[in-house]
Each structure stands twice: as C-alpha cells, then as structure tokens.
Tab-separated table of C-alpha atoms in Angstrom:
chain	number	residue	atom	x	y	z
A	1092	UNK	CA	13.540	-128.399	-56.029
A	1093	UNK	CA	14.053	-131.777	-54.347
A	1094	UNK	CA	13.085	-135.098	-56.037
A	1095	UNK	CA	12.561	-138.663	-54.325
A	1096	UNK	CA	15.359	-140.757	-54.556
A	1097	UNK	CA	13.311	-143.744	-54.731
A	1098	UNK	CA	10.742	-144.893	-57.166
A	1099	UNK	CA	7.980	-145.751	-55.103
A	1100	UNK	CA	4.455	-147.871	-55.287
A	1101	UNK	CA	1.510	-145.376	-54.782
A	1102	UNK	CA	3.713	-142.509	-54.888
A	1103	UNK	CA	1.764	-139.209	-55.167
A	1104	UNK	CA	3.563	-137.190	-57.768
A	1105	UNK	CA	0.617	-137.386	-60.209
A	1106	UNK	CA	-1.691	-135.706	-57.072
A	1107	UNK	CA	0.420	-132.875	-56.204
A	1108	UNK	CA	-1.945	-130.347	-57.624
A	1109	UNK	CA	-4.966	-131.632	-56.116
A	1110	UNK	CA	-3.237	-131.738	-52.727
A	1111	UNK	CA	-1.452	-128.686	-52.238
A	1112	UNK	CA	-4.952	-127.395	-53.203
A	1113	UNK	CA	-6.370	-128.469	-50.106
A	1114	UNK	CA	-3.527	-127.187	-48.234
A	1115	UNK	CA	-4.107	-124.237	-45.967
A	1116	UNK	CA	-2.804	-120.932	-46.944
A	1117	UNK	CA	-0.450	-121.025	-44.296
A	1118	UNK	CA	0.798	-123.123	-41.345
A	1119	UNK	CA	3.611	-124.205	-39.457
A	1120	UNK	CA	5.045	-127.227	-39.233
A	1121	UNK	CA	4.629	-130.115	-41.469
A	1122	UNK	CA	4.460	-133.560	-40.300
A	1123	UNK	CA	4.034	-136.634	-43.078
A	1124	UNK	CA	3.649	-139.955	-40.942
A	1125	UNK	CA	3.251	-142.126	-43.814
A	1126	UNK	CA	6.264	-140.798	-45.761
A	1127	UNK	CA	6.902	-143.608	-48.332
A	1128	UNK	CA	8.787	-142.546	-51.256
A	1129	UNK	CA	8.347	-138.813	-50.374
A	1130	UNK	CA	6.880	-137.553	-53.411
A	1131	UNK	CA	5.121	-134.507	-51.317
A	1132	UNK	CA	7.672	-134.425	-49.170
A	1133	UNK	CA	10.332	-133.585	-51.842
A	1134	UNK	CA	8.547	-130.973	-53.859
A	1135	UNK	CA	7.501	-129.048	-51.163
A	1136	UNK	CA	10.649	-129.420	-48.804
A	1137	UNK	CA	9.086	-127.999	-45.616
A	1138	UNK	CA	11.370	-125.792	-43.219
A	1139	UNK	CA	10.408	-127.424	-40.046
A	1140	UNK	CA	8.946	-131.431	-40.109
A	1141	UNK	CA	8.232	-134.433	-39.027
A	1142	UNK	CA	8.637	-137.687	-41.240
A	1143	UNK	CA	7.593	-141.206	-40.446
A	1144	UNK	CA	7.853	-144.879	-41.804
A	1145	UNK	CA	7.009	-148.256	-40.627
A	1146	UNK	CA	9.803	-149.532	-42.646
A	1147	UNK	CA	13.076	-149.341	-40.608
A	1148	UNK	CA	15.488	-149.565	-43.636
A	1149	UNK	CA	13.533	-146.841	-45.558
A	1150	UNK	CA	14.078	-144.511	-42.806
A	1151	UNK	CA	17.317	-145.843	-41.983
A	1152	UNK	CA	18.285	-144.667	-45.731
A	1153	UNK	CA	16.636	-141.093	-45.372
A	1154	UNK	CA	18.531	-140.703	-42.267
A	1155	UNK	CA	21.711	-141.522	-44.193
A	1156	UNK	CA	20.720	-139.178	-47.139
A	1157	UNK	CA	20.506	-136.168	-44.215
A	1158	UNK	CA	23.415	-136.590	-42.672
A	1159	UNK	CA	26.431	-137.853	-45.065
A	1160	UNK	CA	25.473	-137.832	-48.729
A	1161	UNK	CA	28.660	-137.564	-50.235
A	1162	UNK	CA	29.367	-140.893	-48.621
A	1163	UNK	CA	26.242	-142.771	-50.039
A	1164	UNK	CA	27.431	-141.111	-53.274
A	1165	UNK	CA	30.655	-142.949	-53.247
A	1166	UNK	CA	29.684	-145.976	-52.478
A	1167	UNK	CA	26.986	-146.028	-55.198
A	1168	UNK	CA	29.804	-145.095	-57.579
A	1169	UNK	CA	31.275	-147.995	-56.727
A	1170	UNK	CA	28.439	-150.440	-57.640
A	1171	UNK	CA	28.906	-152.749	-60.896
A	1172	UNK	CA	25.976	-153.700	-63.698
A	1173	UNK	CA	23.620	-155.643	-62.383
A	1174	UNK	CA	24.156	-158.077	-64.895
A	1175	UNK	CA	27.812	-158.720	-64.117
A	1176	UNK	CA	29.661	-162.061	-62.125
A	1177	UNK	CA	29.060	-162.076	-58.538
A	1178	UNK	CA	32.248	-160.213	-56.793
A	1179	UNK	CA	33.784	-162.745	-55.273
A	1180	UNK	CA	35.524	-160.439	-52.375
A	1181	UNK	CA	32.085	-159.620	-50.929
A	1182	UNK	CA	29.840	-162.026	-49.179
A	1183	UNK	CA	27.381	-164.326	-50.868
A	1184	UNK	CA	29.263	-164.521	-54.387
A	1185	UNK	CA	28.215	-168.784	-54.786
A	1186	UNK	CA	24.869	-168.030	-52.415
A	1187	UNK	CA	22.452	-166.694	-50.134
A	1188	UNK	CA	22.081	-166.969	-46.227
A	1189	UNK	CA	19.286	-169.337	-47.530
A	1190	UNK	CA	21.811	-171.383	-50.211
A	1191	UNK	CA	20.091	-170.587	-53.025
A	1192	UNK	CA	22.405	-169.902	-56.246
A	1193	UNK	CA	23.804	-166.047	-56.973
A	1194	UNK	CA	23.733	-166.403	-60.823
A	1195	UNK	CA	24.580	-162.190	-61.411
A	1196	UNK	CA	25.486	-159.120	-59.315
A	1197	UNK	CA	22.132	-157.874	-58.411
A	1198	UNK	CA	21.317	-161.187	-56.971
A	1199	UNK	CA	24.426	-160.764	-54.778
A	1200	UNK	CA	24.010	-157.301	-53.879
A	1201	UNK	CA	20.504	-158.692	-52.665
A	1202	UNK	CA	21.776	-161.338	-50.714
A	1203	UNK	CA	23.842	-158.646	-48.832
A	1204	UNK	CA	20.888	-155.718	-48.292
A	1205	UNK	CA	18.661	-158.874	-46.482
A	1206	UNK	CA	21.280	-159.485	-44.187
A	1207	UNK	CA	19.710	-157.245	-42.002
A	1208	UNK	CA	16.357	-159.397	-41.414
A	1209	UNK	CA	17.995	-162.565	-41.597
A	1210	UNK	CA	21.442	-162.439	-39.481
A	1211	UNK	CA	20.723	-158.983	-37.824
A	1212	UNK	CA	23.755	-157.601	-38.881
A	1213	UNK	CA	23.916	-154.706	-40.832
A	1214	UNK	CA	25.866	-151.354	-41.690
A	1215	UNK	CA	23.635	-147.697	-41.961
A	1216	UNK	CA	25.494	-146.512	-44.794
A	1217	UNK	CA	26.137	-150.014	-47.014
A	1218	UNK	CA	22.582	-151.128	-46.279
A	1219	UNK	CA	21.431	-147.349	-47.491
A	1220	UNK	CA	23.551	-147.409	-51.089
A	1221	UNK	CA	22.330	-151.048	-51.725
A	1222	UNK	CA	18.803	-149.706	-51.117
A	1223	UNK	CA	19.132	-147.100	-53.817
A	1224	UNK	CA	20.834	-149.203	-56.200
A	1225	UNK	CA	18.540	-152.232	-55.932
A	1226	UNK	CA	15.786	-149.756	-56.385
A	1227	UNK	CA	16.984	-148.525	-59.153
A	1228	UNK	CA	18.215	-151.995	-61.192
A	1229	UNK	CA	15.289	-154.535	-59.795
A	1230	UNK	CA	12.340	-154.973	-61.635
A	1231	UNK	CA	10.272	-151.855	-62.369
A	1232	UNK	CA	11.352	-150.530	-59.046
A	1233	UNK	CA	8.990	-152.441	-57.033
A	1234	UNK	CA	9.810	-152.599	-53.159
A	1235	UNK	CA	8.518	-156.068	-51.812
A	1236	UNK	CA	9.120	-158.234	-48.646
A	1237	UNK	CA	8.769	-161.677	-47.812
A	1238	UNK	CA	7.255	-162.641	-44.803
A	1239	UNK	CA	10.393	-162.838	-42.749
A	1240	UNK	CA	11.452	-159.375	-43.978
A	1241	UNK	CA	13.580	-159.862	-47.273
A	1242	UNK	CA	13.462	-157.994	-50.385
A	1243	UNK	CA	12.543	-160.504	-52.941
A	1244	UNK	CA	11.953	-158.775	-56.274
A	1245	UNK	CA	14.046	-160.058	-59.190
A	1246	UNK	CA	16.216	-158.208	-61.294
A	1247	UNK	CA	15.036	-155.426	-63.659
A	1248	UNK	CA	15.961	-154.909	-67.997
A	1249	UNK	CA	17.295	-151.659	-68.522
A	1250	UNK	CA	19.699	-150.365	-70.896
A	1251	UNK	CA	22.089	-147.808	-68.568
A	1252	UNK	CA	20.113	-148.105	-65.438
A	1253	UNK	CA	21.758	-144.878	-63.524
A	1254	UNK	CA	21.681	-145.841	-59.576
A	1255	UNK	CA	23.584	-142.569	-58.312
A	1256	UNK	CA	21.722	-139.354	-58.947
A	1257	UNK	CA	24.315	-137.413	-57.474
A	1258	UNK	CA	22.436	-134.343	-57.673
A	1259	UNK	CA	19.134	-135.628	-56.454
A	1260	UNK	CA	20.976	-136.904	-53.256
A	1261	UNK	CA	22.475	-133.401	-52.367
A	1262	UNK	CA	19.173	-131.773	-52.957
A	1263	UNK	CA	17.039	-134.213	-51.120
A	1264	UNK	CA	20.229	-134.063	-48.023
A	1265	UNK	CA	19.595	-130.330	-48.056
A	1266	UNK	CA	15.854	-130.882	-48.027
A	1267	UNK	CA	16.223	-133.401	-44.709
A	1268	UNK	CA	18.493	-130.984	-43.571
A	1269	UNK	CA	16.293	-129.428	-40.305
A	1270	UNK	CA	13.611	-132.465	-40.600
A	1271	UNK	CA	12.826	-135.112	-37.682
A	1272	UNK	CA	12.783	-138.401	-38.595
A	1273	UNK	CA	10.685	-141.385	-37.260
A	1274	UNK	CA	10.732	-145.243	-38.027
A	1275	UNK	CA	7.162	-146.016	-35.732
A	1276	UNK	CA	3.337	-145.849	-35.518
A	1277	UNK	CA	1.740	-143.075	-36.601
A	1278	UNK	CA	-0.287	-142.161	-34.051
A	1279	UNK	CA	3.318	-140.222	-32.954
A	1280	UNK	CA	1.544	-137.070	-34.488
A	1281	UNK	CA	-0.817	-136.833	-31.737
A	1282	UNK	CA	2.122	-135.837	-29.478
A	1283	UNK	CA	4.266	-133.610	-32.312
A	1284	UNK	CA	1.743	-131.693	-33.994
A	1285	UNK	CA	0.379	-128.204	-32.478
A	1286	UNK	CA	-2.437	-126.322	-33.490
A	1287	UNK	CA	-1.835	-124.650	-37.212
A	1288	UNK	CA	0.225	-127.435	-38.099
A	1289	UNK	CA	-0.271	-129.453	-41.024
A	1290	UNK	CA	-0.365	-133.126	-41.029
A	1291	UNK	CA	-0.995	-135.106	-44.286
A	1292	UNK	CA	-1.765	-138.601	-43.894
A	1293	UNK	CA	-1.061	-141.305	-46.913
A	1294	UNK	CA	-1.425	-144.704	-45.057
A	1295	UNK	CA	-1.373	-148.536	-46.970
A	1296	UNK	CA	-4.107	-148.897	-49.060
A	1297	UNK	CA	-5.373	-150.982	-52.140
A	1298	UNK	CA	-7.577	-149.686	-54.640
A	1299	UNK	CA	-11.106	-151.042	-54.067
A	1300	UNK	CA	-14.763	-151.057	-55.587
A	1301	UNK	CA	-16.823	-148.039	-54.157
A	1302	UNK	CA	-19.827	-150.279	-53.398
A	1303	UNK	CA	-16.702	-152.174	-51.157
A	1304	UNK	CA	-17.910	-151.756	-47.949
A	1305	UNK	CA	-15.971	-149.885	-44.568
A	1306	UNK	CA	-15.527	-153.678	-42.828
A	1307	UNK	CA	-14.435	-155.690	-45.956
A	1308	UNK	CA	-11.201	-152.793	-46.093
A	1309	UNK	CA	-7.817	-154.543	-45.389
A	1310	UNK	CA	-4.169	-153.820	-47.072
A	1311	UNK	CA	-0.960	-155.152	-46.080
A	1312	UNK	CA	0.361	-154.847	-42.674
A	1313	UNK	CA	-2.040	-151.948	-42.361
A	1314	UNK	CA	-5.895	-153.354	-41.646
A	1315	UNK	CA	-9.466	-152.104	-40.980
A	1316	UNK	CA	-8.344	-151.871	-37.046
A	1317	UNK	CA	-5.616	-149.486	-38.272
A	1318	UNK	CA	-7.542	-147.118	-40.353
A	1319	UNK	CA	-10.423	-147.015	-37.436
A	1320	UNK	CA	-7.322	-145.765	-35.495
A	1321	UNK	CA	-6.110	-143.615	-38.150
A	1322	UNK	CA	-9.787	-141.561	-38.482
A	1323	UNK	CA	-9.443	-141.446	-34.795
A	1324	UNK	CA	-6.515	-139.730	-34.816
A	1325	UNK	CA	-7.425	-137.480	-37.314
A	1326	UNK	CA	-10.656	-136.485	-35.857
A	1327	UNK	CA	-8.698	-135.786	-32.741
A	1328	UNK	CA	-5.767	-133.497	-34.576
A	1329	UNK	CA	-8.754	-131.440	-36.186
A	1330	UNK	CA	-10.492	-130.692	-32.611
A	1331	UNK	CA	-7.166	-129.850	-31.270
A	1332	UNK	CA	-7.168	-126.370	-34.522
A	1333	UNK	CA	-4.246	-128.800	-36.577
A	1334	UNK	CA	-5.067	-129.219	-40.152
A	1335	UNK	CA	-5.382	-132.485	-41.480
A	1336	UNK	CA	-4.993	-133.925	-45.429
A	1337	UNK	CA	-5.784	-137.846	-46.068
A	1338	UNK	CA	-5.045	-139.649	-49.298
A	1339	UNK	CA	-7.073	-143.221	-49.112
A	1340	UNK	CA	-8.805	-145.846	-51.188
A	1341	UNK	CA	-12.426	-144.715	-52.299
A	1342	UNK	CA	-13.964	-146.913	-49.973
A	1343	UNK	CA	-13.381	-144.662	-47.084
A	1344	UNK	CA	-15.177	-141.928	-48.654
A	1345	UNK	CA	-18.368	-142.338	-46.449
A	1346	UNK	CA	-16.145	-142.923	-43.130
A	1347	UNK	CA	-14.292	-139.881	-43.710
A	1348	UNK	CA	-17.626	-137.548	-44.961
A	1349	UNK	CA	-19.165	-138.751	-41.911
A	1350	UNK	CA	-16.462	-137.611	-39.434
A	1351	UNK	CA	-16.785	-134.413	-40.938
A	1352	UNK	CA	-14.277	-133.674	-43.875
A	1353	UNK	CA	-14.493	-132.460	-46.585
A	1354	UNK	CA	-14.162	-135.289	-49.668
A	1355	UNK	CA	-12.789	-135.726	-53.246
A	1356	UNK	CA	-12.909	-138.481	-55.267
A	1357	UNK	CA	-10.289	-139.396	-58.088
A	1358	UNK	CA	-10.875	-141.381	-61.084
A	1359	UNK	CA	-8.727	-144.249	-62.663
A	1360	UNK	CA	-7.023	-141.491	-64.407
A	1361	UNK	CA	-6.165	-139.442	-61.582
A	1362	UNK	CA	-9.054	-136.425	-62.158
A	1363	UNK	CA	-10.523	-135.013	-59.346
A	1364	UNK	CA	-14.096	-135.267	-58.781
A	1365	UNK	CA	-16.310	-134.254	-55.954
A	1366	UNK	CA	-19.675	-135.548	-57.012
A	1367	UNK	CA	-20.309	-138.572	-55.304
A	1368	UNK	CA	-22.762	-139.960	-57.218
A	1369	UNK	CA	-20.344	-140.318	-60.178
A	1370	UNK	CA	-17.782	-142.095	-58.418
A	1371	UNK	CA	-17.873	-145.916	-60.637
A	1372	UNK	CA	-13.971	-145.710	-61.872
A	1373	UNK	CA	-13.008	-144.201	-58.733
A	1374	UNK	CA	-10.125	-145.913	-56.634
A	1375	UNK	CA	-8.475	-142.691	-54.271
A	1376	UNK	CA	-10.143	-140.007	-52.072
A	1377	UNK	CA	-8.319	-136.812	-50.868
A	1378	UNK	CA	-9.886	-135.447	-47.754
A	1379	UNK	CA	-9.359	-132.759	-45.830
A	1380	UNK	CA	-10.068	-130.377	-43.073
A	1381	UNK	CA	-9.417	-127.390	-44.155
A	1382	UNK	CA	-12.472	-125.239	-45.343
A	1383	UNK	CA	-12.708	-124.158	-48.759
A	1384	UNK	CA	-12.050	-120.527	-48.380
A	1385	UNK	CA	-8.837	-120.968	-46.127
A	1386	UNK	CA	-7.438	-123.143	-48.779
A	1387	UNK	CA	-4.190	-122.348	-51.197
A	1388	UNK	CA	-6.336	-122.752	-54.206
A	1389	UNK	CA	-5.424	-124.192	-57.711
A	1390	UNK	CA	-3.012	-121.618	-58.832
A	1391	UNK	CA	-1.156	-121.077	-55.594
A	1392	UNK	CA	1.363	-124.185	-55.324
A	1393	UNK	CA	4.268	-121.930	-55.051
A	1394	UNK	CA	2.863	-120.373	-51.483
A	1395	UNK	CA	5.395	-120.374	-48.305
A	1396	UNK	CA	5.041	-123.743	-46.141
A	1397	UNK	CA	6.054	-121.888	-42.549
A	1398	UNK	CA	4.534	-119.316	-40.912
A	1399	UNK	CA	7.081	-116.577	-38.924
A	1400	UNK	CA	6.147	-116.447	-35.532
C-alpha cells in the first residue's frame, strides 16, 4: 500500500473509513481535483485517475515522483542536517534573493526551493527533492506561502528527521504510475469524468461555527464564489449518472442537503454523525451522492476501485 510522501494540513487519513463508506460499490475511474497531500489517493491507489492541484510545485513534485524516483531518491540522499553551515558551493550560502541572513542549511535550502516564485528559474527534479526535504525538516511540516509565492515556514526540532523514504517514493511512483496529472481549476472534471466515475472533492476550507452562515464562508485563495462554483459542478456531475464525494467545513451542510446529497457531520474528534440537530462540536461534513444501498459499506474498504468493461 502507498503512503503520502508529504505531511499535509487537513490531510484525510483519520477519515478514510468514513469515506470509502460512502464510496460506491463499484466504478470506474477516479478523479481527485483537490489532491493535496494525497492521503485517499495513496491508500486506495486507483488503476485509472485523474489528480489535480492549484499548487504548481506540488504537482510539479508528484509528476517527478511518477516518472524518475530513483533520481529524487538520490538527490535527497544527498541533503545535509538542517542544522548544519550553509554549503557554500550552492547559491544563497551568506543570503536570500531578498538579503536576508542564511544562519543554517535549511534556511539555505529554502532560499533555493523559492527561487522559483521569485527569479522564475527553477529545475523539476531539484525543486521536487527540496520540497520533500523541507517538508520533512521545517516546522511541524506545515506548507505556507507568502503573498508573492514563497515558502516561509521556519525550521523544525527533530532528533533524526528522515527526509528520503526510499520505499514510500517507489510505492507512491508505482501508484502514479497510469494516473493523469493536473496543476488547474477544478472545474476540469466536468470535461474528464463519465458517467460511473467517481469524483471526490476536498477543496480549501477552515473549520467554522455551524450557526456560521453560507455567505460569511471564505478560506484562502478558495472563497464563497468558489464553493458556489464547486456545488455547481457537483450538482452537474451527479445529473450527468457520475458519483460524487465532498469533504467540507460544517457550514456547508445546509447548501449541500439542499442540492440534494446525502450529509454527515463529524465532530472535533473526527466521529461521524448524521443527526443534525447534534452538530455543536462539529467542524467537517462528508457528503455524497451515492444512495445508501449502492454504497461499499463499513466493512468493505478492501473492494476493487475499477470496473472491467
């Protein structure tokens, strides 16, 4: 089984029950336009798939992962502690594109992953292994940008901080292996998907109150405008026969009940819930469109994810 190779905010791994069981028994192809760290992605490692990301260096460094992972595992091999000297043969050893000090190796290593956003120059494969290591050494693996596009989180505390993963790499390459991947809008889906497809939907969101109401929703890059488009879409992939799973903040429990799925509520501690009167520690909803008695169930995780023609 494949694993992420990031650690990711909002990542689903604590969910995957409650999904798959609103997964449809079967279907065909899988398409994730909101891939993230790829928590769902990963475990279930589809056999034919669409992935998407607004981020262009996250998909840059999935595309890299597909199609030469022995060479991302070298160069990770060849990072140093985080806490050692700058190396003064690469760039930015004294300072940054913006002069500010390099006091340690992580800070360097930073310098040298934003050069993308700020000079525009970059390469696929060093920009991907300085990805997974600053992931894995920066402070509790948090992936922030400023608002010109740099990654700006400090350096993490960890005793042996392991930024390779060999394994995980090769089993998350072989996972990519057959998979299309997408750095744009969403709304792509309304073009790849076909009827008895599955789509699963996880878009930017911030945990809210549930008396938080519909118009007061914004996030990040992602705002009320976006989810309106998002429900759109959705609504339109379920009249077309493709089945449709949402992850959101609770307060779109009402604007997705009202377009006619089927709702869940989960608790501050991840348990799901469906009464919706008893929703006052609630901060996610899982919705989806697939009626309870063509659903995978509890106990059926380990199903098929492709349907022979």
């Amino acid at each position: 089984m494949a694993e992420p190779i990031l650690k990711w905010a909002g990542g689903k791994r604590q969910l995957l029950d409650a999904l798959y069981a609103r997964f449809p028994e079967s279907y065909d192809r899988y398409h994730e336009p909101f891939v993230g760290g790829g928590a769902l992605f990963f475990d279930l490692e589809p056999d034919a798939a669409t992935i998407n990301d607004a981020n262009p260096r996250l998909v840059s460094l999935y595309e890299t992962v597909r199609d030469d992972p022995e060479g991302l595992i070298d160069r990770l091999e060849r990072f140093d502690d985080p806490d050692a000297d700058p190396d003064p043969s690469l760039p930015y050893a004294e300072t940054t594109q913006r002069g500010r000090d390099v006091d340690a190796y992580y800070y360097q290593q930073r310098a040298r992953f934003n050069d993308r956003p700020y000079t525009g120059s970059f390469d696929p494969l060093e920009e991907a292994a300085l990805f997974v290591y600053l992931n894995r050494t920066c402070y509790n693996g948090l992936y922030r940008e400023n608002a010109d596009g740099g990654f700006n989180v400090p350096i993490g505390r960890y005793a042996n901080p392991d930024w390779v993963h060999r394994d995980r790499i090769r089993r998350a390459s072989e996972a990519l292996a057959d998979v299309e991947i997408r750095n744009g809008d969403f709304a792509y889906v309304l073009d790849a998907a076909d009827p008895g497809d599955l789509v699963y939907f996880d878009p930017p969101y911030e945990p809210l109150s549930p008396t938080a109401d519909f118009t007061e929703y914004s996030a990040e890059g992602f705002d009320r405008d976006d989810q309106r488009r998002l429900l759109d879409a959705a609504t339109t992939l379920v009249d077309r026969g493709v089945h449709v799973v949402l992850s959101n903040s609770g307060v779109m429990y009402e604007p997705y009940t009202e377009a006619g799925l089927d709702v869940d509520t989960v608790d501050a501690v991840r348990a799901i819930n469906s009464d919706a009167d008893n929703r006052d520690a609630v901060d996610e909803v899982i919705a989806t469109s697939v009626p309870a008695s063509e659903r995978r169930g509890d106990d059926q995780r380990s199903l098929s994810t492709f349907t022979e023609e």
